[in-house]
Amino acid sequence: HMIELYHYLKSDFYKLRNSSFFWVHVLFPFLGVALVLLYATFAAVNDINKIAVFFQLFAIAYPFVVSIVCEIIAGQENRAGHYQNILVLRSKTKAILSKFLLLIAAGLLAVLLSIFLFTLLLPATGTKLLLPTSSLVLPALILWSSNILLYALSIILTFRFGRTVCIGMGAMGSLLAALLQTGLGTGLWFVLPYGFGIRLSDFALQFALQDSTAVSAELKFGISMCAGMTVLFIVILFVWFLRYEGKCTNE
């Protein structure tokens, strides 16, 4: 069974080789880090704030980037044969699992690359890196894992409703993430999937900085909601895909 999944993964990897899929995952860290470094160079804020802005920027951009990469995967299948190629495969479960794993693995590598670039280049702006790189890996992993459910949601949106709906929802998600970081998000962020990444990575950064060791009831509830909704969205993705017949209302 694992060998069959490996073949699906290899096939998806080759299919995406000539698309912009991998370029997006390289450009996203480089552009994001460049923006944060510009901010760190010119903003008159303390060094901790500059590190916090890094996570905030990436958490806000994440939903939009997820919608783009999911659309690239669906677009490739649409062009290759109007989604029919994935419907004739022996195992639909492994077909969608392969795409899902490829998406989240590429996302993880993009997040780790951005942390590496950030810690490498931040001292050039005259900012002291107040933490060892290893301490920033935890907030980065939290940022990545709390957005996994958005991949499942975006895959369904792009295969079912097409590019416009998927990318539109991604843009709206990024806007919501920015709003949920503010006071508006207090008491709301833990029920909206777009609030998880920005709030939980911020808590993880405070924990790494030892600014906050107490875990509030709100945070505990947020973590359990994020874990529960991630499992739920992944289950919905697989159940939905087993019944998917290749129709797309937008194409």
PDB file of C-alpha atoms in Angstrom:
ATOM      1  CA  HIS A   1       0.000   0.000   0.000  1.00  0.00           C
ATOM      2  CA  MET A   2       2.838   2.380   0.856  1.00  0.00           C
ATOM      3  CA  ILE A   3       4.523   1.563  -2.453  1.00  0.00           C
ATOM      4  CA  GLU A   4       1.334   2.486  -4.319  1.00  0.00           C
ATOM      5  CA  LEU A   5       1.129   5.801  -2.406  1.00  0.00           C
ATOM      6  CA  TYR A   6       4.799   6.444  -3.235  1.00  0.00           C
ATOM      7  CA  HIS A   7       3.998   5.987  -6.951  1.00  0.00           C
ATOM      8  CA  TYR A   8       1.110   8.456  -6.692  1.00  0.00           C
ATOM      9  CA  LEU A   9       3.392  10.975  -4.940  1.00  0.00           C
ATOM     10  CA  LYS A  10       6.106  10.528  -7.560  1.00  0.00           C
ATOM     11  CA  SER A  11       3.570  10.976 -10.353  1.00  0.00           C
ATOM     12  CA  ASP A  12       2.150  14.180  -8.764  1.00  0.00           C
ATOM     13  CA  PHE A  13       5.665  15.503  -8.243  1.00  0.00           C
ATOM     14  CA  TYR A  14       6.536  15.002 -11.926  1.00  0.00           C
ATOM     15  CA  LYS A  15       3.232  16.530 -13.062  1.00  0.00           C
ATOM     16  CA  LEU A  16       3.952  19.690 -11.073  1.00  0.00           C
ATOM     17  CA  ARG A  17       7.614  19.960 -12.046  1.00  0.00           C
ATOM     18  CA  ASN A  18       6.973  22.333 -14.936  1.00  0.00           C
ATOM     19  CA  SER A  19       4.242  24.350 -13.197  1.00  0.00           C
ATOM     20  CA  SER A  20       4.687  27.353 -10.893  1.00  0.00           C
ATOM     21  CA  PHE A  21       3.926  25.168  -7.836  1.00  0.00           C
ATOM     22  CA  PHE A  22       7.498  24.893  -6.557  1.00  0.00           C
ATOM     23  CA  TRP A  23       8.370  28.470  -7.536  1.00  0.00           C
ATOM     24  CA  VAL A  24       5.551  29.800  -5.354  1.00  0.00           C
ATOM     25  CA  HIS A  25       6.983  27.864  -2.392  1.00  0.00           C
ATOM     26  CA  VAL A  26      10.403  29.439  -2.981  1.00  0.00           C
ATOM     27  CA  LEU A  27       9.222  32.974  -3.778  1.00  0.00           C
ATOM     28  CA  PHE A  28       6.843  33.153  -0.803  1.00  0.00           C
ATOM     29  CA  PRO A  29       9.681  32.833   1.795  1.00  0.00           C
ATOM     30  CA  PHE A  30      12.027  35.160  -0.124  1.00  0.00           C
ATOM     31  CA  LEU A  31       9.443  37.917  -0.672  1.00  0.00           C
ATOM     32  CA  GLY A  32       8.051  37.606   2.851  1.00  0.00           C
ATOM     33  CA  VAL A  33      11.476  37.766   4.467  1.00  0.00           C
ATOM     34  CA  ALA A  34      12.476  40.706   2.230  1.00  0.00           C
ATOM     35  CA  LEU A  35       9.407  42.650   3.428  1.00  0.00           C
ATOM     36  CA  VAL A  36      10.123  41.879   7.087  1.00  0.00           C
ATOM     37  CA  LEU A  37      13.778  42.895   6.673  1.00  0.00           C
ATOM     38  CA  LEU A  38      12.698  46.208   5.109  1.00  0.00           C
ATOM     39  CA  TYR A  39      10.404  46.739   8.080  1.00  0.00           C
ATOM     40  CA  ALA A  40      13.196  45.800  10.518  1.00  0.00           C
ATOM     41  CA  THR A  41      15.550  48.267   8.834  1.00  0.00           C
ATOM     42  CA  PHE A  42      13.267  51.298   8.888  1.00  0.00           C
ATOM     43  CA  ALA A  43      10.713  50.803  11.685  1.00  0.00           C
ATOM     44  CA  ALA A  44      11.508  52.349  15.035  1.00  0.00           C
ATOM     45  CA  VAL A  45      10.322  49.398  17.117  1.00  0.00           C
ATOM     46  CA  ASN A  46      12.134  47.062  19.481  1.00  0.00           C
ATOM     47  CA  ASP A  47      13.804  43.854  18.349  1.00  0.00           C
ATOM     48  CA  ILE A  48      11.087  41.572  19.765  1.00  0.00           C
ATOM     49  CA  ASN A  49       8.460  43.386  17.673  1.00  0.00           C
ATOM     50  CA  LYS A  50      10.492  42.783  14.524  1.00  0.00           C
ATOM     51  CA  ILE A  51      10.474  39.040  15.202  1.00  0.00           C
ATOM     52  CA  ALA A  52       6.722  39.168  15.973  1.00  0.00           C
ATOM     53  CA  VAL A  53       6.059  40.978  12.656  1.00  0.00           C
ATOM     54  CA  PHE A  54       7.749  38.110  10.799  1.00  0.00           C
ATOM     55  CA  PHE A  55       5.191  35.616  12.149  1.00  0.00           C
ATOM     56  CA  GLN A  56       2.278  38.022  11.702  1.00  0.00           C
ATOM     57  CA  LEU A  57       3.116  38.700   8.057  1.00  0.00           C
ATOM     58  CA  PHE A  58       3.490  35.020   7.196  1.00  0.00           C
ATOM     59  CA  ALA A  59       0.315  34.096   9.113  1.00  0.00           C
ATOM     60  CA  ILE A  60      -1.658  36.750   7.198  1.00  0.00           C
ATOM     61  CA  ALA A  61      -0.273  35.702   3.802  1.00  0.00           C
ATOM     62  CA  TYR A  62      -0.680  31.966   4.454  1.00  0.00           C
ATOM     63  CA  PRO A  63      -4.422  31.526   3.566  1.00  0.00           C
ATOM     64  CA  PHE A  64      -3.928  33.355   0.255  1.00  0.00           C
ATOM     65  CA  VAL A  65      -0.818  31.332  -0.648  1.00  0.00           C
ATOM     66  CA  VAL A  66      -2.629  28.073   0.239  1.00  0.00           C
ATOM     67  CA  SER A  67      -5.463  28.989  -2.145  1.00  0.00           C
ATOM     68  CA  ILE A  68      -2.954  29.701  -4.945  1.00  0.00           C
ATOM     69  CA  VAL A  69      -1.015  26.414  -4.603  1.00  0.00           C
ATOM     70  CA  CYS A  70      -4.229  24.358  -4.337  1.00  0.00           C
ATOM     71  CA  GLU A  71      -5.519  26.080  -7.478  1.00  0.00           C
ATOM     72  CA  ILE A  72      -2.247  25.221  -9.299  1.00  0.00           C
ATOM     73  CA  ILE A  73      -2.759  21.522  -8.435  1.00  0.00           C
ATOM     74  CA  ALA A  74      -6.417  21.555  -9.568  1.00  0.00           C
ATOM     75  CA  GLY A  75      -5.573  23.587 -12.680  1.00  0.00           C
ATOM     76  CA  GLN A  76      -2.964  21.032 -13.696  1.00  0.00           C
ATOM     77  CA  GLU A  77      -5.552  18.211 -13.408  1.00  0.00           C
ATOM     78  CA  ASN A  78      -8.117  20.271 -15.323  1.00  0.00           C
ATOM     79  CA  ARG A  79      -5.727  20.957 -18.215  1.00  0.00           C
ATOM     80  CA  ALA A  80      -4.499  17.355 -18.300  1.00  0.00           C
ATOM     81  CA  GLY A  81      -7.971  15.930 -18.935  1.00  0.00           C
ATOM     82  CA  HIS A  82     -10.744  17.886 -17.212  1.00  0.00           C
ATOM     83  CA  TYR A  83     -10.190  16.057 -13.894  1.00  0.00           C
ATOM     84  CA  GLN A  84     -10.850  12.670 -15.523  1.00  0.00           C
ATOM     85  CA  ASN A  85      -7.301  11.372 -14.954  1.00  0.00           C
ATOM     86  CA  ILE A  86      -7.685  11.307 -11.159  1.00  0.00           C
ATOM     87  CA  LEU A  87     -11.082   9.618 -11.375  1.00  0.00           C
ATOM     88  CA  VAL A  88      -9.820   6.533 -13.226  1.00  0.00           C
ATOM     89  CA  LEU A  89      -6.995   5.808 -10.764  1.00  0.00           C
ATOM     90  CA  ARG A  90      -7.223   2.574  -8.787  1.00  0.00           C
ATOM     91  CA  SER A  91      -7.489   4.321  -5.419  1.00  0.00           C
ATOM     92  CA  LYS A  92      -9.179   7.713  -5.151  1.00  0.00           C
ATOM     93  CA  THR A  93      -8.207   7.842  -1.466  1.00  0.00           C
ATOM     94  CA  LYS A  94      -4.500   7.532  -2.263  1.00  0.00           C
ATOM     95  CA  ALA A  95      -4.859   9.956  -5.190  1.00  0.00           C
ATOM     96  CA  ILE A  96      -6.127  12.759  -2.943  1.00  0.00           C
ATOM     97  CA  LEU A  97      -3.841  11.761  -0.041  1.00  0.00           C
ATOM     98  CA  SER A  98      -0.865  12.113  -2.389  1.00  0.00           C
ATOM     99  CA  LYS A  99      -1.864  15.659  -3.400  1.00  0.00           C
ATOM    100  CA  PHE A 100      -2.621  16.610   0.213  1.00  0.00           C
ATOM    101  CA  LEU A 101       0.743  15.292   1.480  1.00  0.00           C
ATOM    102  CA  LEU A 102       2.617  17.058  -1.310  1.00  0.00           C
ATOM    103  CA  LEU A 103       0.887  20.347  -0.450  1.00  0.00           C
ATOM    104  CA  ILE A 104       1.550  20.218   3.299  1.00  0.00           C
ATOM    105  CA  ALA A 105       5.141  18.992   2.831  1.00  0.00           C
ATOM    106  CA  ALA A 106       5.893  21.845   0.405  1.00  0.00           C
ATOM    107  CA  GLY A 107       4.265  24.262   2.875  1.00  0.00           C
ATOM    108  CA  LEU A 108       6.438  22.971   5.716  1.00  0.00           C
ATOM    109  CA  LEU A 109       9.611  23.359   3.641  1.00  0.00           C
ATOM    110  CA  ALA A 110       8.588  26.917   2.671  1.00  0.00           C
ATOM    111  CA  VAL A 111       8.035  27.868   6.342  1.00  0.00           C
ATOM    112  CA  LEU A 112      11.375  26.336   7.411  1.00  0.00           C
ATOM    113  CA  LEU A 113      13.163  28.080   4.522  1.00  0.00           C
ATOM    114  CA  SER A 114      11.687  31.420   5.602  1.00  0.00           C
ATOM    115  CA  ILE A 115      12.862  30.901   9.219  1.00  0.00           C
ATOM    116  CA  PHE A 116      16.348  30.018   7.944  1.00  0.00           C
ATOM    117  CA  LEU A 117      16.505  33.119   5.689  1.00  0.00           C
ATOM    118  CA  PHE A 118      15.108  35.351   8.437  1.00  0.00           C
ATOM    119  CA  THR A 119      17.602  34.273  11.118  1.00  0.00           C
ATOM    120  CA  LEU A 120      20.459  34.400   8.623  1.00  0.00           C
ATOM    121  CA  LEU A 121      19.696  37.896   7.313  1.00  0.00           C
ATOM    122  CA  LEU A 122      18.103  39.681  10.285  1.00  0.00           C
ATOM    123  CA  PRO A 123      21.444  40.681  11.917  1.00  0.00           C
ATOM    124  CA  ALA A 124      22.257  42.629   8.710  1.00  0.00           C
ATOM    125  CA  THR A 125      19.475  45.091   9.665  1.00  0.00           C
ATOM    126  CA  GLY A 126      21.188  45.839  12.976  1.00  0.00           C
ATOM    127  CA  THR A 127      18.578  43.818  14.872  1.00  0.00           C
ATOM    128  CA  LYS A 128      19.673  41.482  17.633  1.00  0.00           C
ATOM    129  CA  LEU A 129      18.242  38.002  17.262  1.00  0.00           C
ATOM    130  CA  LEU A 130      17.137  37.511  20.850  1.00  0.00           C
ATOM    131  CA  LEU A 131      16.561  33.797  20.468  1.00  0.00           C
ATOM    132  CA  PRO A 132      18.491  30.855  19.064  1.00  0.00           C
ATOM    133  CA  THR A 133      17.117  29.700  15.694  1.00  0.00           C
ATOM    134  CA  SER A 134      15.894  26.485  17.329  1.00  0.00           C
ATOM    135  CA  SER A 135      13.495  28.518  19.533  1.00  0.00           C
ATOM    136  CA  LEU A 136      11.870  30.047  16.428  1.00  0.00           C
ATOM    137  CA  VAL A 137      11.249  26.619  14.902  1.00  0.00           C
ATOM    138  CA  LEU A 138       8.393  25.891  17.355  1.00  0.00           C
ATOM    139  CA  PRO A 139       6.317  28.992  16.432  1.00  0.00           C
ATOM    140  CA  ALA A 140       7.065  28.225  12.757  1.00  0.00           C
ATOM    141  CA  LEU A 141       5.810  24.634  13.121  1.00  0.00           C
ATOM    142  CA  ILE A 142       2.720  25.909  14.961  1.00  0.00           C
ATOM    143  CA  LEU A 143       2.085  28.407  12.133  1.00  0.00           C
ATOM    144  CA  TRP A 144       2.331  25.596   9.557  1.00  0.00           C
ATOM    145  CA  SER A 145       0.296  22.965  11.436  1.00  0.00           C
ATOM    146  CA  SER A 146      -2.514  25.355  12.368  1.00  0.00           C
ATOM    147  CA  ASN A 147      -3.053  26.075   8.650  1.00  0.00           C
ATOM    148  CA  ILE A 148      -3.212  22.419   7.519  1.00  0.00           C
ATOM    149  CA  LEU A 149      -7.017  22.485   7.559  1.00  0.00           C
ATOM    150  CA  LEU A 150      -6.975  25.333   5.008  1.00  0.00           C
ATOM    151  CA  TYR A 151      -5.357  22.988   2.473  1.00  0.00           C
ATOM    152  CA  ALA A 152      -8.257  20.540   2.848  1.00  0.00           C
ATOM    153  CA  LEU A 153     -10.808  23.368   2.511  1.00  0.00           C
ATOM    154  CA  SER A 154      -9.048  24.935  -0.509  1.00  0.00           C
ATOM    155  CA  ILE A 155      -8.735  21.605  -2.357  1.00  0.00           C
ATOM    156  CA  ILE A 156     -12.519  21.116  -2.083  1.00  0.00           C
ATOM    157  CA  LEU A 157     -13.233  24.717  -3.142  1.00  0.00           C
ATOM    158  CA  THR A 158     -10.957  24.664  -6.183  1.00  0.00           C
ATOM    159  CA  PHE A 159     -12.012  21.211  -7.456  1.00  0.00           C
ATOM    160  CA  ARG A 160     -15.694  21.905  -6.873  1.00  0.00           C
ATOM    161  CA  PHE A 161     -16.113  25.614  -7.641  1.00  0.00           C
ATOM    162  CA  GLY A 162     -12.994  26.556  -9.593  1.00  0.00           C
ATOM    163  CA  ARG A 163     -10.245  29.134  -9.405  1.00  0.00           C
ATOM    164  CA  THR A 164     -12.249  32.298  -8.687  1.00  0.00           C
ATOM    165  CA  VAL A 165     -14.015  30.964  -5.580  1.00  0.00           C
ATOM    166  CA  CYS A 166     -10.866  29.307  -4.198  1.00  0.00           C
ATOM    167  CA  ILE A 167      -8.574  32.346  -4.597  1.00  0.00           C
ATOM    168  CA  GLY A 168     -11.355  34.716  -3.514  1.00  0.00           C
ATOM    169  CA  MET A 169     -11.778  32.728  -0.295  1.00  0.00           C
ATOM    170  CA  GLY A 170      -8.000  32.724   0.181  1.00  0.00           C
ATOM    171  CA  ALA A 171      -7.849  36.522  -0.125  1.00  0.00           C
ATOM    172  CA  MET A 172     -10.770  36.870   2.263  1.00  0.00           C
ATOM    173  CA  GLY A 173      -9.049  34.445   4.643  1.00  0.00           C
ATOM    174  CA  SER A 174      -5.903  36.575   4.684  1.00  0.00           C
ATOM    175  CA  LEU A 175      -7.992  39.656   5.419  1.00  0.00           C
ATOM    176  CA  LEU A 176      -9.783  37.798   8.234  1.00  0.00           C
ATOM    177  CA  ALA A 177      -6.444  36.625   9.675  1.00  0.00           C
ATOM    178  CA  ALA A 178      -5.281  40.261   9.833  1.00  0.00           C
ATOM    179  CA  LEU A 179      -8.527  41.334  11.539  1.00  0.00           C
ATOM    180  CA  LEU A 180      -8.486  38.426  14.011  1.00  0.00           C
ATOM    181  CA  GLN A 181      -5.018  39.487  15.182  1.00  0.00           C
ATOM    182  CA  THR A 182      -6.515  42.771  16.434  1.00  0.00           C
ATOM    183  CA  GLY A 183      -8.828  43.345  19.383  1.00  0.00           C
ATOM    184  CA  LEU A 184     -11.737  42.358  17.111  1.00  0.00           C
ATOM    185  CA  GLY A 185     -10.469  38.779  17.206  1.00  0.00           C
ATOM    186  CA  THR A 186     -10.585  38.414  20.987  1.00  0.00           C
ATOM    187  CA  GLY A 187     -13.220  35.850  21.837  1.00  0.00           C
ATOM    188  CA  LEU A 188     -13.697  35.072  18.135  1.00  0.00           C
ATOM    189  CA  TRP A 189     -10.399  33.754  16.755  1.00  0.00           C
ATOM    190  CA  PHE A 190     -10.824  30.217  18.122  1.00  0.00           C
ATOM    191  CA  VAL A 191     -14.015  29.533  16.150  1.00  0.00           C
ATOM    192  CA  LEU A 192     -12.733  30.760  12.756  1.00  0.00           C
ATOM    193  CA  PRO A 193     -10.092  28.650  10.956  1.00  0.00           C
ATOM    194  CA  TYR A 194      -8.349  31.811   9.725  1.00  0.00           C
ATOM    195  CA  GLY A 195      -7.583  32.911  13.284  1.00  0.00           C
ATOM    196  CA  PHE A 196      -5.634  29.807  14.299  1.00  0.00           C
ATOM    197  CA  GLY A 197      -2.359  30.489  12.477  1.00  0.00           C
ATOM    198  CA  ILE A 198      -1.920  34.107  13.539  1.00  0.00           C
ATOM    199  CA  ARG A 199      -2.999  33.656  17.173  1.00  0.00           C
ATOM    200  CA  LEU A 200      -1.348  30.304  17.958  1.00  0.00           C
ATOM    201  CA  SER A 201       2.021  31.231  16.380  1.00  0.00           C
ATOM    202  CA  ASP A 202       1.940  34.461  18.421  1.00  0.00           C
ATOM    203  CA  PHE A 203       1.316  32.488  21.634  1.00  0.00           C
ATOM    204  CA  ALA A 204       4.139  30.092  20.673  1.00  0.00           C
ATOM    205  CA  LEU A 205       6.506  33.043  20.118  1.00  0.00           C
ATOM    206  CA  GLN A 206       5.630  34.518  23.528  1.00  0.00           C
ATOM    207  CA  PHE A 207       6.258  31.104  25.045  1.00  0.00           C
ATOM    208  CA  ALA A 208       9.661  30.886  23.285  1.00  0.00           C
ATOM    209  CA  LEU A 209      10.524  34.372  24.586  1.00  0.00           C
ATOM    210  CA  GLN A 210       9.299  33.248  28.028  1.00  0.00           C
ATOM    211  CA  ASP A 211       6.966  36.248  28.078  1.00  0.00           C
ATOM    212  CA  SER A 212       4.056  33.979  28.792  1.00  0.00           C
ATOM    213  CA  THR A 213       4.210  30.630  30.523  1.00  0.00           C
ATOM    214  CA  ALA A 214       0.579  30.537  31.658  1.00  0.00           C
ATOM    215  CA  VAL A 215      -1.781  28.750  29.311  1.00  0.00           C
ATOM    216  CA  SER A 216      -5.123  30.556  29.430  1.00  0.00           C
ATOM    217  CA  ALA A 217      -8.484  28.823  29.080  1.00  0.00           C
ATOM    218  CA  GLU A 218      -8.917  30.688  25.762  1.00  0.00           C
ATOM    219  CA  LEU A 219      -5.631  29.276  24.443  1.00  0.00           C
ATOM    220  CA  LYS A 220      -6.472  25.720  25.548  1.00  0.00           C
ATOM    221  CA  PHE A 221      -9.842  26.003  23.834  1.00  0.00           C
ATOM    222  CA  GLY A 222      -8.175  27.448  20.710  1.00  0.00           C
ATOM    223  CA  ILE A 223      -5.689  24.555  20.512  1.00  0.00           C
ATOM    224  CA  SER A 224      -8.414  21.921  20.916  1.00  0.00           C
ATOM    225  CA  MET A 225     -10.644  23.687  18.340  1.00  0.00           C
ATOM    226  CA  CYS A 226      -7.748  23.853  15.867  1.00  0.00           C
ATOM    227  CA  ALA A 227      -6.879  20.153  16.346  1.00  0.00           C
ATOM    228  CA  GLY A 228     -10.535  19.092  16.139  1.00  0.00           C
ATOM    229  CA  MET A 229     -11.302  21.187  13.056  1.00  0.00           C
ATOM    230  CA  THR A 230      -8.128  19.992  11.306  1.00  0.00           C
ATOM    231  CA  VAL A 231      -9.182  16.345  11.735  1.00  0.00           C
ATOM    232  CA  LEU A 232     -12.760  17.192  10.703  1.00  0.00           C
ATOM    233  CA  PHE A 233     -11.713  19.044   7.519  1.00  0.00           C
ATOM    234  CA  ILE A 234      -9.350  16.227   6.482  1.00  0.00           C
ATOM    235  CA  VAL A 235     -12.140  13.638   6.994  1.00  0.00           C
ATOM    236  CA  ILE A 236     -14.561  15.839   4.993  1.00  0.00           C
ATOM    237  CA  LEU A 237     -11.964  16.120   2.187  1.00  0.00           C
ATOM    238  CA  PHE A 238     -11.601  12.332   1.866  1.00  0.00           C
ATOM    239  CA  VAL A 239     -15.332  11.597   2.144  1.00  0.00           C
ATOM    240  CA  TRP A 240     -16.110  14.330  -0.396  1.00  0.00           C
ATOM    241  CA  PHE A 241     -13.417  13.207  -2.854  1.00  0.00           C
ATOM    242  CA  LEU A 242     -14.673   9.618  -2.861  1.00  0.00           C
ATOM    243  CA  ARG A 243     -17.989  10.970  -4.212  1.00  0.00           C
ATOM    244  CA  TYR A 244     -16.402  13.544  -6.538  1.00  0.00           C
ATOM    245  CA  GLU A 245     -17.227  13.045 -10.220  1.00  0.00           C
ATOM    246  CA  GLY A 246     -15.071  15.688 -11.830  1.00  0.00           C
ATOM    247  CA  LYS A 247     -17.659  18.395 -12.191  1.00  0.00           C
ATOM    248  CA  CYS A 248     -16.586  21.965 -11.632  1.00  0.00           C
ATOM    249  CA  THR A 249     -19.214  24.708 -11.641  1.00  0.00           C
ATOM    250  CA  ASN A 250     -16.779  27.403 -12.680  1.00  0.00           C
ATOM    251  CA  GLU A 251     -15.193  25.867 -15.747  1.00  0.00           C
TER     252      GLU A 251
END
